[in-house]
Coordinates of C-alpha atoms in Angstrom, one line a residue:
Chain Y
M721 CA 39.0 101.7 20.0
F722 CA 39.9 98.7 22.3
T723 CA 36.8 99.5 24.5
Q724 CA 34.6 99.5 21.4
L725 CA 36.0 96.2 20.2
V726 CA 35.6 94.6 23.7
D727 CA 32.0 95.9 24.1
G728 CA 31.2 95.1 20.5
I729 CA 32.6 92.6 18.1
F730 CA 34.8 90.7 20.6
W731 CA 31.8 90.2 22.9
D732 CA 29.7 89.0 19.9
I733 CA 32.4 86.6 18.8
A734 CA 32.9 85.3 22.4
L735 CA 29.2 84.8 22.9
W736 CA 28.8 82.9 19.6
V737 CA 31.9 80.7 20.2
F738 CA 30.7 79.9 23.7
A739 CA 27.1 79.1 22.6
I740 CA 27.9 77.2 19.5
G741 CA 30.9 75.5 21.1
V742 CA 28.9 74.3 24.1
L743 CA 26.1 73.1 21.9
W744 CA 28.5 71.4 19.5
R745 CA 30.2 69.6 22.4
I746 CA 26.9 68.3 23.8
L747 CA 25.5 67.4 20.4
S748 CA 28.7 65.6 19.3
I749 CA 28.2 63.3 22.3
F750 CA 24.6 62.6 21.9
R751 CA 24.7 62.0 18.1
V752 CA 26.7 58.8 18.9
R753 CA 24.2 56.0 19.2
G754 CA 24.1 54.3 22.6
K755 CA 22.7 50.8 23.1
P756 CA 19.7 50.1 25.3
D757 CA 20.3 48.1 28.5
L758 CA 18.7 44.7 27.8
S759 CA 18.9 43.4 31.4
E760 CA 15.6 43.1 33.4
P761 CA 15.6 46.1 35.7
R762 CA 15.2 45.8 39.4
G763 CA 14.7 49.5 40.1
S764 CA 14.0 52.7 38.2
A765 CA 16.7 54.1 35.9
L766 CA 15.0 57.5 35.9
A767 CA 14.8 57.7 39.7
G768 CA 18.5 56.7 39.8
A769 CA 19.4 59.4 37.3
I770 CA 17.6 62.1 39.2
G771 CA 18.8 60.8 42.6
A772 CA 22.5 60.7 41.5
N773 CA 22.2 64.3 40.1
L774 CA 21.1 65.5 43.5
S775 CA 23.1 63.2 45.8
R776 CA 26.5 63.8 44.2
F777 CA 26.3 67.5 45.3
L778 CA 27.3 66.0 48.7
P779 CA 30.4 64.0 49.4
R780 CA 30.2 60.4 50.6
P781 CA 30.8 60.5 54.4
E782 CA 33.1 57.4 54.0
I783 CA 35.7 59.5 52.2
G784 CA 34.8 62.8 53.7
Y785 CA 37.8 63.0 56.0
R786 CA 40.3 61.9 53.4
T787 CA 39.1 64.5 50.9
R788 CA 38.2 67.3 53.4
L789 CA 40.5 69.9 51.9
H790 CA 39.3 69.2 48.4
V791 CA 35.6 69.1 49.3
I792 CA 35.7 72.3 51.4
A793 CA 37.7 74.2 48.8
G794 CA 35.4 72.9 46.1
Y795 CA 32.3 74.2 47.9
L796 CA 33.9 77.5 48.7
F797 CA 34.9 78.1 45.1
H798 CA 31.7 77.0 43.4
I799 CA 29.3 78.7 45.9
G800 CA 31.4 81.9 45.8
L801 CA 31.5 81.9 42.0
F802 CA 27.8 81.2 41.7
F803 CA 26.9 84.2 43.8
L804 CA 29.4 86.4 42.1
L805 CA 28.2 85.4 38.6
F806 CA 24.5 85.7 39.2
F807 CA 24.1 88.2 42.1
A808 CA 26.9 90.7 41.8
A809 CA 25.2 94.1 41.2
P810 CA 27.1 94.9 37.9
H811 CA 26.3 91.4 36.6
V812 CA 22.6 91.7 37.4
L813 CA 22.5 95.1 35.7
F814 CA 24.4 93.7 32.7
I815 CA 22.0 90.7 32.3
E816 CA 19.0 93.0 32.7
A817 CA 20.3 95.3 30.0
E818 CA 21.0 92.4 27.6
T819 CA 18.0 90.2 28.2
G820 CA 15.4 92.4 30.1
L821 CA 15.5 89.9 33.0
G822 CA 16.5 91.3 36.3
W823 CA 16.5 90.3 39.9
T824 CA 17.7 91.7 43.2
P825 CA 21.5 91.9 43.4
M826 CA 23.3 91.0 46.6
P827 CA 24.7 93.8 48.8
Y828 CA 28.3 94.9 48.6
W829 CA 29.3 93.1 51.8
A830 CA 27.9 89.8 50.4
F831 CA 29.9 90.5 47.2
I832 CA 33.1 90.8 49.2
I833 CA 32.3 87.6 51.1
S834 CA 31.5 85.7 47.9
A835 CA 34.6 86.9 46.3
Q836 CA 36.8 85.9 49.2
L837 CA 35.2 82.4 49.4
A838 CA 35.7 82.0 45.6
F839 CA 39.4 83.2 45.7
I840 CA 40.2 81.0 48.7
G841 CA 38.6 78.0 47.2
L842 CA 40.2 78.4 43.8
M843 CA 43.6 79.0 45.2
L844 CA 43.3 76.0 47.6
L845 CA 42.2 73.8 44.7
W846 CA 45.1 74.9 42.5
I847 CA 47.7 74.5 45.3
H848 CA 46.3 71.0 45.9
R849 CA 46.5 70.3 42.2
V850 CA 50.2 71.2 42.0
M851 CA 51.2 69.8 45.4
H852 CA 49.3 66.5 45.7
P853 CA 50.9 63.5 44.0
V854 CA 47.6 62.3 42.6
T855 CA 46.4 65.6 41.1
R856 CA 49.9 66.4 39.9
L857 CA 50.0 63.1 38.0
I858 CA 46.6 63.4 36.4
S859 CA 46.5 67.2 35.6
S860 CA 47.3 68.6 32.2
A861 CA 47.9 72.1 30.8
D862 CA 44.2 72.4 30.3
D863 CA 43.6 72.3 34.1
H864 CA 46.1 75.0 34.8
I865 CA 45.0 77.2 32.0
A866 CA 41.4 77.0 33.2
A867 CA 42.3 77.7 36.8
I868 CA 44.6 80.7 35.8
L869 CA 42.0 82.1 33.4
T870 CA 39.3 81.9 36.0
F871 CA 41.5 83.5 38.6
I872 CA 42.3 86.4 36.2
V873 CA 38.6 86.9 35.4
M874 CA 37.8 87.0 39.1
L875 CA 40.7 89.3 39.9
T876 CA 39.8 91.8 37.1
G877 CA 36.2 91.6 38.2
C878 CA 37.1 92.8 41.7
M879 CA 39.3 95.5 40.2
A880 CA 36.4 96.6 38.1
L881 CA 34.5 97.5 41.2
I882 CA 36.4 100.8 41.0
E883 CA 33.8 102.0 38.6
T884 CA 35.3 105.4 38.0
F885 CA 38.1 103.7 36.1
E886 CA 36.5 102.5 32.9
G887 CA 39.7 100.7 31.8
L888 CA 39.3 98.1 34.5
R889 CA 35.7 97.3 33.4
V890 CA 36.9 96.8 29.9
L891 CA 39.8 94.7 31.1
H892 CA 37.4 92.5 33.1
R893 CA 35.1 92.1 30.1
F894 CA 38.0 91.2 27.8
T895 CA 39.2 88.4 30.2
V896 CA 35.6 87.1 30.4
E897 CA 35.5 86.9 26.6
L898 CA 38.8 85.0 26.6
L899 CA 37.3 82.6 29.1
M900 CA 34.1 82.2 27.1
V901 CA 36.1 81.3 24.0
Y902 CA 38.2 78.8 25.9
F903 CA 35.3 77.3 27.8
P904 CA 33.8 74.9 25.2
F905 CA 37.2 73.3 24.3
S906 CA 38.3 72.7 27.9
R907 CA 37.4 70.8 31.0
L908 CA 35.3 73.8 32.1
M909 CA 32.6 71.9 30.1
H910 CA 32.1 69.9 33.3
A911 CA 29.8 72.8 34.2
F912 CA 27.3 71.3 31.8
M913 CA 28.5 67.7 31.4
F914 CA 28.2 66.7 35.0
I915 CA 24.5 66.4 34.5
P916 CA 24.4 63.6 31.9
S917 CA 27.4 62.0 33.5
R918 CA 25.6 61.7 36.9
A919 CA 22.5 60.7 35.1
Y920 CA 24.1 57.8 33.2
T921 CA 25.7 56.5 36.3
G922 CA 22.6 57.0 38.4
A923 CA 20.5 55.2 35.8
W924 CA 22.9 52.3 35.7
F925 CA 22.9 51.9 39.4
G926 CA 19.2 52.7 39.7
R927 CA 18.3 49.7 37.4
R928 CA 20.2 47.5 39.7
G929 CA 18.5 48.9 42.8
V930 CA 21.6 50.6 44.2
K931 CA 21.6 54.2 45.4
A932 CA 24.5 56.0 43.8
Chain K
M1335 CA 50.8 50.9 13.2
S1336 CA 51.0 47.3 14.4
D1337 CA 48.1 44.9 14.0
S1338 CA 48.0 44.6 17.8
L1339 CA 47.6 48.3 18.3
T1340 CA 45.0 48.5 15.5
R1341 CA 42.9 45.8 17.2
G1342 CA 43.2 47.5 20.6
L1343 CA 42.2 50.9 19.1
E1344 CA 39.3 49.4 17.2
A1345 CA 38.0 47.6 20.3
M1346 CA 38.2 50.9 22.3
R1347 CA 36.5 52.9 19.6
A1348 CA 33.7 50.4 19.6
Q1349 CA 33.2 51.2 23.3
M1350 CA 32.5 54.9 22.7
D1351 CA 28.9 55.7 23.5
P1352 CA 27.2 58.8 24.9
G1353 CA 27.8 57.6 28.5
V1354 CA 31.5 57.1 28.0
M1355 CA 31.8 60.4 26.2
S1356 CA 29.9 62.3 28.9
Y1357 CA 32.2 60.7 31.5
L1358 CA 35.3 61.7 29.6
S1359 CA 34.0 65.2 29.0
S1360 CA 33.0 65.9 32.6
C1361 CA 36.1 64.7 34.5
V1362 CA 37.8 67.7 36.3
R1363 CA 40.9 65.6 37.3
C1364 CA 40.1 66.2 41.0
G1365 CA 41.6 62.8 42.0
I1366 CA 38.9 62.2 44.7
C1367 CA 38.5 58.7 43.2
A1368 CA 41.9 57.8 44.5
E1369 CA 40.7 58.1 48.1
A1370 CA 38.1 55.4 47.4
C1371 CA 40.5 53.0 45.8
L1372 CA 42.3 50.4 48.0
F1373 CA 45.1 50.1 45.6
Y1374 CA 45.9 53.8 46.1
T1375 CA 45.0 54.2 49.8
E1376 CA 47.0 51.1 50.8
T1377 CA 50.1 51.8 48.7
G1378 CA 50.2 55.5 48.4
D1379 CA 51.2 55.1 44.8
A1380 CA 49.4 57.8 42.7
R1381 CA 49.5 55.6 39.6
Y1382 CA 46.7 53.6 41.1
T1383 CA 44.3 56.5 40.9
P1384 CA 41.3 55.0 39.2
I1385 CA 40.8 57.8 36.6
H1386 CA 44.5 57.4 35.7
K1387 CA 43.9 53.8 34.8
V1388 CA 41.5 55.1 32.1
E1389 CA 44.3 57.1 30.4
P1390 CA 44.5 55.0 27.2
L1391 CA 40.8 55.4 26.5
R1392 CA 41.0 59.2 27.3
K1393 CA 43.9 59.6 25.0
L1394 CA 42.0 58.0 22.2
W1395 CA 38.9 60.0 22.9
K1396 CA 40.8 63.3 23.1
R1397 CA 42.6 62.7 19.8
E1398 CA 39.6 61.4 17.8
Y1399 CA 36.6 62.9 19.4
T1400 CA 37.5 66.4 20.5
F1401 CA 38.0 69.6 18.6
W1402 CA 41.6 70.3 19.8
G1403 CA 42.5 66.6 19.4
K1404 CA 41.3 66.4 15.9
L1405 CA 42.9 69.7 15.0
A1406 CA 46.2 68.6 16.4
A1407 CA 46.0 65.2 14.8
G1408 CA 45.2 66.9 11.4
M1409 CA 48.4 69.0 11.8
G1410 CA 50.4 65.9 12.7
L1411 CA 50.7 67.0 16.3
G1412 CA 49.2 65.9 19.7
E1413 CA 49.5 62.8 21.7
K1414 CA 49.0 59.5 19.9
L1415 CA 48.0 56.4 21.7
A1416 CA 51.0 54.0 21.2
E1417 CA 51.5 50.3 21.8
A1418 CA 53.8 51.3 24.6
D1419 CA 50.9 53.0 26.4
L1420 CA 48.9 49.7 26.3
A1421 CA 51.9 47.7 27.5
D1422 CA 52.4 50.2 30.3
W1423 CA 48.8 50.1 31.4
E1424 CA 48.4 46.3 31.4
E1425 CA 49.8 45.8 34.9
L1426 CA 48.1 48.9 36.2
V1427 CA 44.6 47.8 35.0
Y1428 CA 44.8 44.0 35.6
D1429 CA 46.9 43.9 38.8
G1430 CA 46.0 47.2 40.3
C1431 CA 42.2 47.2 39.9
S1432 CA 39.8 44.6 41.3
M1433 CA 36.9 46.3 39.4
C1434 CA 35.2 46.8 42.8
G1435 CA 33.7 50.1 41.7
R1436 CA 34.1 51.9 44.9
C1437 CA 35.6 54.8 42.9
S1438 CA 32.4 55.1 40.9
M1439 CA 30.4 55.8 44.1
V1440 CA 32.4 58.9 45.1
C1441 CA 33.1 60.8 41.8
P1442 CA 31.5 64.3 42.3
V1443 CA 30.7 64.5 38.6
G1444 CA 29.2 61.0 38.6
I1445 CA 31.7 59.1 36.4
D1446 CA 31.3 55.3 36.6
I1447 CA 35.1 54.9 36.5
A1448 CA 35.0 51.1 36.9
N1449 CA 32.9 50.9 33.8
L1450 CA 35.6 52.9 31.9
I1451 CA 38.4 50.7 33.3
R1452 CA 36.5 47.7 32.0
K1453 CA 36.4 49.3 28.5
V1454 CA 40.2 49.8 28.7
K1455 CA 40.5 46.1 29.5
V1456 CA 38.6 45.3 26.4
G1457 CA 41.1 47.3 24.4
L1458 CA 44.1 45.8 26.1
A1459 CA 42.7 42.3 25.6
A1460 CA 42.1 42.9 21.9
A1461 CA 45.7 44.2 21.6
G1462 CA 47.0 41.1 23.4
F1463 CA 48.1 42.9 26.6
S1464 CA 46.6 40.7 29.3
P1465 CA 48.3 38.8 32.2
P1466 CA 49.5 35.3 31.1
D1467 CA 47.6 33.6 34.0
L1468 CA 44.3 35.1 33.0
V1469 CA 44.9 34.3 29.4
E1470 CA 45.6 30.7 30.3
A1471 CA 42.4 30.6 32.5
G1472 CA 40.5 32.0 29.5
K1473 CA 41.9 29.2 27.3
R1474 CA 40.9 26.6 29.8
A1475 CA 37.5 28.1 30.1
F1476 CA 37.0 28.0 26.3
E1477 CA 38.4 24.5 25.9
S1478 CA 37.2 22.7 29.0
G1479 CA 34.4 24.9 30.2
S1480 CA 36.2 25.7 33.4
P1481 CA 39.0 28.2 34.1
M1482 CA 40.4 25.7 36.6
N1483 CA 39.8 22.6 34.4
V1484 CA 37.3 21.3 36.8
S1485 CA 35.6 18.5 34.8
V1486 CA 32.1 17.0 34.9
K1487 CA 33.7 13.9 36.5
T1488 CA 35.1 16.1 39.3
L1489 CA 31.7 17.7 39.8
E1490 CA 30.0 14.2 39.9
A1491 CA 32.5 13.0 42.5
T1492 CA 31.9 16.1 44.6
I1493 CA 28.2 15.6 44.3
R1494 CA 28.6 12.0 45.5
V1495 CA 30.6 13.1 48.6
Q1496 CA 27.9 15.7 49.4
E1497 CA 25.1 13.3 48.9
K1498 CA 26.8 10.9 51.3
E1499 CA 27.3 13.7 53.9
T1500 CA 23.8 15.1 53.7
G1501 CA 21.8 12.0 52.7
I1502 CA 20.1 14.1 50.1
E1503 CA 20.3 13.4 46.4
V1504 CA 21.7 16.3 44.4
P1505 CA 19.7 16.6 41.2
L1506 CA 21.7 16.6 38.0
D1507 CA 20.3 17.2 34.5
V1508 CA 16.7 17.2 35.6
E1509 CA 14.6 18.4 32.7
G1510 CA 11.8 20.7 33.7
A1511 CA 13.2 21.8 37.0
D1512 CA 12.3 25.3 38.1
Y1513 CA 15.9 26.3 38.8
L1514 CA 19.3 25.6 37.3
C1515 CA 22.1 26.4 39.7
L1516 CA 25.5 27.4 38.3
L1517 CA 28.7 26.8 40.3
S1518 CA 32.1 28.3 40.2
S1519 CA 35.1 26.1 39.8
G1520 CA 36.6 27.7 42.9
E1521 CA 33.5 26.7 44.8
I1522 CA 33.6 23.1 43.7
A1523 CA 37.3 22.8 44.5
G1524 CA 37.3 24.9 47.7
F1525 CA 33.9 24.9 49.3
P1526 CA 32.0 21.8 48.0
E1527 CA 29.8 21.9 51.2
F1528 CA 28.0 24.7 49.3
I1529 CA 26.3 22.0 47.2
G1530 CA 25.3 20.0 50.2
S1531 CA 23.9 23.2 51.8
L1532 CA 21.9 24.0 48.7
S1533 CA 20.4 20.5 48.6
K1534 CA 19.4 20.7 52.3
I1535 CA 17.7 24.1 51.9
F1536 CA 16.0 23.3 48.6
K1537 CA 14.7 20.0 50.0
A1538 CA 13.4 21.8 53.1
C1539 CA 11.7 24.4 51.0
G1540 CA 10.4 22.1 48.2
V1541 CA 12.4 23.9 45.5
S1542 CA 12.6 22.0 42.2
W1543 CA 16.2 22.5 41.0
T1544 CA 19.0 20.9 39.1
L1545 CA 22.7 21.2 38.2
S1546 CA 23.7 20.7 34.5
S1547 CA 26.5 18.4 33.4
D1548 CA 26.5 20.1 30.0
Y1549 CA 27.6 23.4 31.6
F1550 CA 27.9 24.3 35.2
E1551 CA 30.5 27.1 35.3
A1552 CA 29.4 30.4 36.7
T1553 CA 32.7 32.2 36.3
N1554 CA 33.0 34.2 33.1
T1555 CA 36.7 34.6 32.5
G1556 CA 36.0 36.4 29.3
V1557 CA 34.6 39.4 31.3
Q1558 CA 37.5 39.3 33.7
L1559 CA 39.9 39.4 30.7
G1560 CA 38.0 41.9 28.7
D1561 CA 37.6 39.4 25.9
M1562 CA 34.0 39.9 24.9
K1563 CA 34.0 37.1 22.3
L1564 CA 34.9 34.6 25.0
A1565 CA 32.4 36.2 27.4
A1566 CA 29.6 35.8 24.9
T1567 CA 30.6 32.1 24.2
I1568 CA 30.4 31.4 27.9
I1569 CA 27.0 33.1 28.2
E1570 CA 25.7 31.1 25.2
R1571 CA 26.8 27.9 26.9
V1572 CA 24.7 28.8 30.0
I1573 CA 21.8 29.6 27.8
A1574 CA 22.1 26.3 25.9
A1575 CA 22.2 24.3 29.2
A1576 CA 19.2 26.2 30.6
E1577 CA 17.2 25.8 27.5
K1578 CA 18.0 22.1 27.2
L1579 CA 16.7 21.6 30.8
K1580 CA 13.8 24.0 30.2
V1581 CA 14.4 25.8 33.5
K1582 CA 12.6 29.1 34.3
T1583 CA 15.4 30.6 36.5
V1584 CA 19.1 30.4 36.7
I1585 CA 20.8 30.7 40.1
S1586 CA 24.1 32.4 40.3
P1587 CA 26.1 30.8 43.1
E1588 CA 28.1 32.6 45.8
C1589 CA 30.1 34.6 43.4
G1590 CA 29.8 38.3 43.0
H1591 CA 31.4 38.5 39.6
A1592 CA 29.4 35.6 38.2
Y1593 CA 26.2 37.2 39.4
T1594 CA 26.8 40.6 37.8
T1595 CA 27.9 39.0 34.6
I1596 CA 24.9 36.7 34.1
R1597 CA 22.3 38.9 35.7
W1598 CA 23.2 42.3 34.4
D1599 CA 25.9 42.1 31.7
A1600 CA 25.0 39.0 29.8
P1601 CA 22.0 40.4 27.8
N1602 CA 24.1 43.4 26.7
I1603 CA 27.1 41.2 25.8
I1604 CA 25.0 38.9 23.5
G1605 CA 22.7 41.6 22.3
R1606 CA 19.4 40.0 23.4
P1607 CA 17.4 39.5 26.6
L1608 CA 18.0 36.2 28.4
P1609 CA 15.3 33.5 28.1
F1610 CA 15.2 33.0 31.8
R1611 CA 15.3 34.9 35.1
V1612 CA 18.5 35.2 37.0
V1613 CA 18.8 35.3 40.8
H1614 CA 21.7 35.3 43.1
I1615 CA 21.5 32.4 45.6
I1616 CA 21.1 35.0 48.4
E1617 CA 18.2 36.6 46.6
L1618 CA 16.5 33.3 46.3
L1619 CA 17.1 32.4 49.9
D1620 CA 15.6 35.7 50.9
E1621 CA 12.6 35.1 48.6
L1622 CA 12.1 31.7 50.4
R1623 CA 12.4 33.5 53.7
R1624 CA 9.8 36.0 52.7
D1625 CA 7.4 33.3 51.5
G1626 CA 7.7 31.6 54.8
C1627 CA 9.2 28.3 53.6
L1628 CA 12.7 28.9 54.8
K1629 CA 12.6 28.3 58.5
T1630 CA 15.6 28.3 60.8
E1631 CA 16.1 27.4 64.4
G1632 CA 18.7 28.3 67.0
I1633 CA 21.1 31.1 66.8
T1634 CA 24.8 31.5 66.5
E1635 CA 26.2 33.4 69.6
E1636 CA 29.3 34.4 67.7
R1637 CA 29.7 38.1 66.8
L1638 CA 29.4 37.9 63.0
S1639 CA 30.1 40.5 60.4
Y1640 CA 29.3 40.5 56.7
H1641 CA 31.7 41.1 53.9
D1642 CA 29.7 42.5 50.9
P1643 CA 31.1 41.1 47.7
C1644 CA 31.5 44.2 45.5
N1645 CA 29.9 42.8 42.4
A1646 CA 26.9 41.2 44.2
G1647 CA 26.4 44.2 46.5
R1648 CA 27.6 47.6 45.2
R1649 CA 27.4 46.7 41.5
G1650 CA 24.7 44.1 41.7
G1651 CA 22.2 45.4 44.2
V1652 CA 22.2 42.4 46.6
L1653 CA 22.6 44.4 49.7
E1654 CA 19.6 44.0 52.0
Q1655 CA 19.0 40.3 51.4
P1656 CA 22.0 38.9 53.2
R1657 CA 21.3 41.1 56.2
K1658 CA 17.8 39.9 56.4
L1659 CA 19.0 36.3 56.3
L1660 CA 21.6 37.0 59.0
D1661 CA 18.9 38.6 61.1
M1662 CA 17.4 35.1 61.4
V1663 CA 20.4 33.4 62.9
A1664 CA 22.9 36.0 64.1
P1665 CA 21.6 38.3 66.8
N1666 CA 25.1 39.5 67.6
F1667 CA 25.7 40.7 64.0
V1668 CA 27.8 43.7 63.8
E1669 CA 28.3 45.8 60.6
L1670 CA 31.8 46.5 59.4
P1671 CA 32.5 50.2 59.2
E1672 CA 32.0 51.4 55.6
S1673 CA 29.9 48.4 54.6
A1674 CA 27.2 47.7 52.0
E1675 CA 27.6 49.9 48.9
M1676 CA 30.8 51.4 50.3
N1677 CA 32.4 48.2 51.5
W1678 CA 36.1 47.7 50.9
C1679 CA 37.0 45.0 48.4
C1680 CA 38.8 41.8 49.4
G1681 CA 41.4 42.8 46.8
G1682 CA 41.0 39.8 44.5
G1683 CA 38.0 40.7 42.3
G1684 CA 38.0 41.4 38.5
G1685 CA 40.4 38.6 37.8
V1686 CA 43.1 39.7 40.2
S1687 CA 42.8 36.5 42.1
S1688 CA 43.6 34.5 39.0
N1689 CA 46.7 36.6 38.3
E1690 CA 49.6 35.3 40.3
R1691 CA 51.7 38.3 39.3
A1692 CA 49.4 40.4 41.4
N1693 CA 49.6 38.3 44.6
E1694 CA 52.0 40.5 46.5
L1695 CA 50.0 43.7 45.7
R1696 CA 46.7 42.0 46.5
L1697 CA 48.0 41.0 50.0
Q1698 CA 49.4 44.4 50.6
V1699 CA 46.1 46.1 49.9
F1700 CA 44.2 43.7 52.2
S1701 CA 45.2 46.2 54.9
A1702 CA 42.0 48.1 54.0
K1703 CA 39.9 45.0 54.9
K1704 CA 42.1 44.4 58.0
R1705 CA 41.3 47.9 59.2
Q1706 CA 37.6 47.2 58.9
L1707 CA 37.9 44.0 60.8
D1708 CA 40.1 45.5 63.5
A1709 CA 37.4 48.1 64.1
A1710 CA 34.4 45.7 64.2
R1711 CA 36.3 42.8 65.9
P1712 CA 34.0 40.1 64.6
E1713 CA 34.5 36.4 65.6
G1714 CA 33.2 35.3 62.3
L1715 CA 33.0 36.9 58.9
V1716 CA 30.2 35.8 56.6
T1717 CA 30.3 36.4 52.8
A1718 CA 28.4 35.4 49.7
C1719 CA 31.2 34.9 47.2
S1720 CA 33.6 32.0 47.0
N1721 CA 36.3 34.1 45.4
C1722 CA 36.1 36.7 48.2
R1723 CA 36.2 33.8 50.7
H1724 CA 39.4 32.5 49.1
M1725 CA 40.9 36.0 49.1
L1726 CA 39.8 36.7 52.7
E1727 CA 41.4 33.4 53.8
D1728 CA 44.6 34.4 52.2
G1729 CA 44.5 37.9 53.7
L1730 CA 43.6 36.7 57.2
E1731 CA 46.4 34.1 57.0
D1732 CA 48.9 36.6 55.8
N1733 CA 48.0 38.9 58.7
D1734 CA 47.9 36.2 61.4
M1735 CA 44.2 36.8 62.0
H1736 CA 43.5 33.2 62.7
D1737 CA 40.8 33.9 65.2
I1738 CA 38.3 35.1 62.6
E1739 CA 36.2 32.2 61.1
L1740 CA 35.1 32.6 57.5
I1741 CA 31.6 31.3 56.7
G1742 CA 29.5 31.1 53.5
I1743 CA 26.0 32.5 54.1
T1744 CA 24.3 29.5 52.4
E1745 CA 26.1 27.1 54.7
L1746 CA 25.3 29.2 57.7
I1747 CA 21.6 29.1 56.9
A1748 CA 21.7 25.4 56.1
E1749 CA 23.2 24.8 59.6
H1750 CA 20.3 26.5 61.2
L1751 CA 17.5 24.8 59.2
V1752 CA 14.6 23.5 61.3
A1753 CA 15.8 20.1 62.5
D1754 CA 13.3 17.8 60.7
T1755 CA 14.2 19.3 57.4
K1756 CA 18.0 19.0 57.7
Q1757 CA 18.2 15.4 56.7
A1758 CA 16.4 13.4 54.1
G1759 CA 13.7 11.2 55.7

């Protein structure tokens, strides 16, 4: 019964909440009218927007040392998660079954490495969040819920590798559904919103002839 | 809800645009911005984390622009922005932020945090939570045209002294001149030789320019305060003076904040394009160099470094020009570590210098600049902002760094003008 719900109606609900929620968040921002910049540009806003979207994937060397733990943990987590999400064999098979689009999954050993990187990164980031005075001050319940939910999803995902035990796959899918429902209403939205955010800043600096 | 809070909330609501909402939606509370902020790195106090200074705006956004916030508000729950929040944040935002924008350069999701802090200032100013010194400076700017009450008579007396020293007439109220040069009160009072240097360079290059007795002030205290009505009034005064003299271009003097305000912000504050071009004096000097009419002779043997004023450089784009000018006269030039768009602030931008309450903190965070200077060991420090120069003077004095000479870049160039053009014939 629970398996049917998780594979059926729960999944449909989660998918719709995720899709509509994300769209609603994005549209609610862009339906607010912005004002055009009336100053005479010195450089290209478009080039600035594209440039910032690319350059901000790398940390500024000037603060690299001071933020080394954060930056390394951030890379470990995001790169690990990216490979787990899109190249873990069960995910590739699932996406192929749902959409008809398939690609070569990563081998088992790469899955293990990706999972380890993601776990280490996430745990380091969370420890930093609760230990460092700055992140402790500026963090809210949302940050902790998002981190814990992501951790649980990753943990159940690894457990689900024991494919003979169907219950673990169902448990993983259920936690993914919880995360999908939570996603649009949380800071996890940064996964989409970093693009316009970088673009606005890049365009602002680009007009002024500054590389941001 | 008090009138004060209502005004503050209204002012902040008016600041919400897709950019601001994207910023607030993308922040992951990583705190990396803290490591770029001299108020945090030099004090170790987490409250100075740049994104934390935006908290009043974030609280408003969360309650009124997000699903959970609206739901909670509808049920009478959730965090409300209270007058106490604004009162608490006044010191943090006005004393603990020089609007240098270094934080905006390092945010991994690309938030222009300085821009958000400025919007908080607008809300605080509307609610009446601004430092008394800055409010008084604003009143003086509104009433007398100068935040330091520098009158036209004082300007005229300064001009006379400079004319006597250089032997060159300083043009005042010349209709049809190509350039109108603004001055900051701090410059007139503290570095009047800037005017003499201008007249020497412009005479040598055959530049048609003038000052205006109707309005000469470059500083926009309205922007520093977050009082956009005052900011617009000051901009309109500049426009009226420029239109009366029918100039084509307005020159921002050696002041970073003044430049960013009149060059980049002014059209957006008044809601229409400016009827003239705006250049920073350093941009103009570099244009004259490029055109071949600015010629220098001799070099300074001193080991010179350049302090980039945050608003002219990082937030204004005048980064290459001063270096090209220094190339002409300073072969022993040495870059400060973390210079140009990542330069450390002098600590006194964004109105901090006019806010006596912040003096102790400002001098404390000067240690970031001291570290740069200790590493580069320059004999002279050149800059292009009179406010930075005042702040650097204070900081060097406070740290017993008497061996570093402070130099304005316009004066440095004027000192090296080709001999036959230095004096009037």
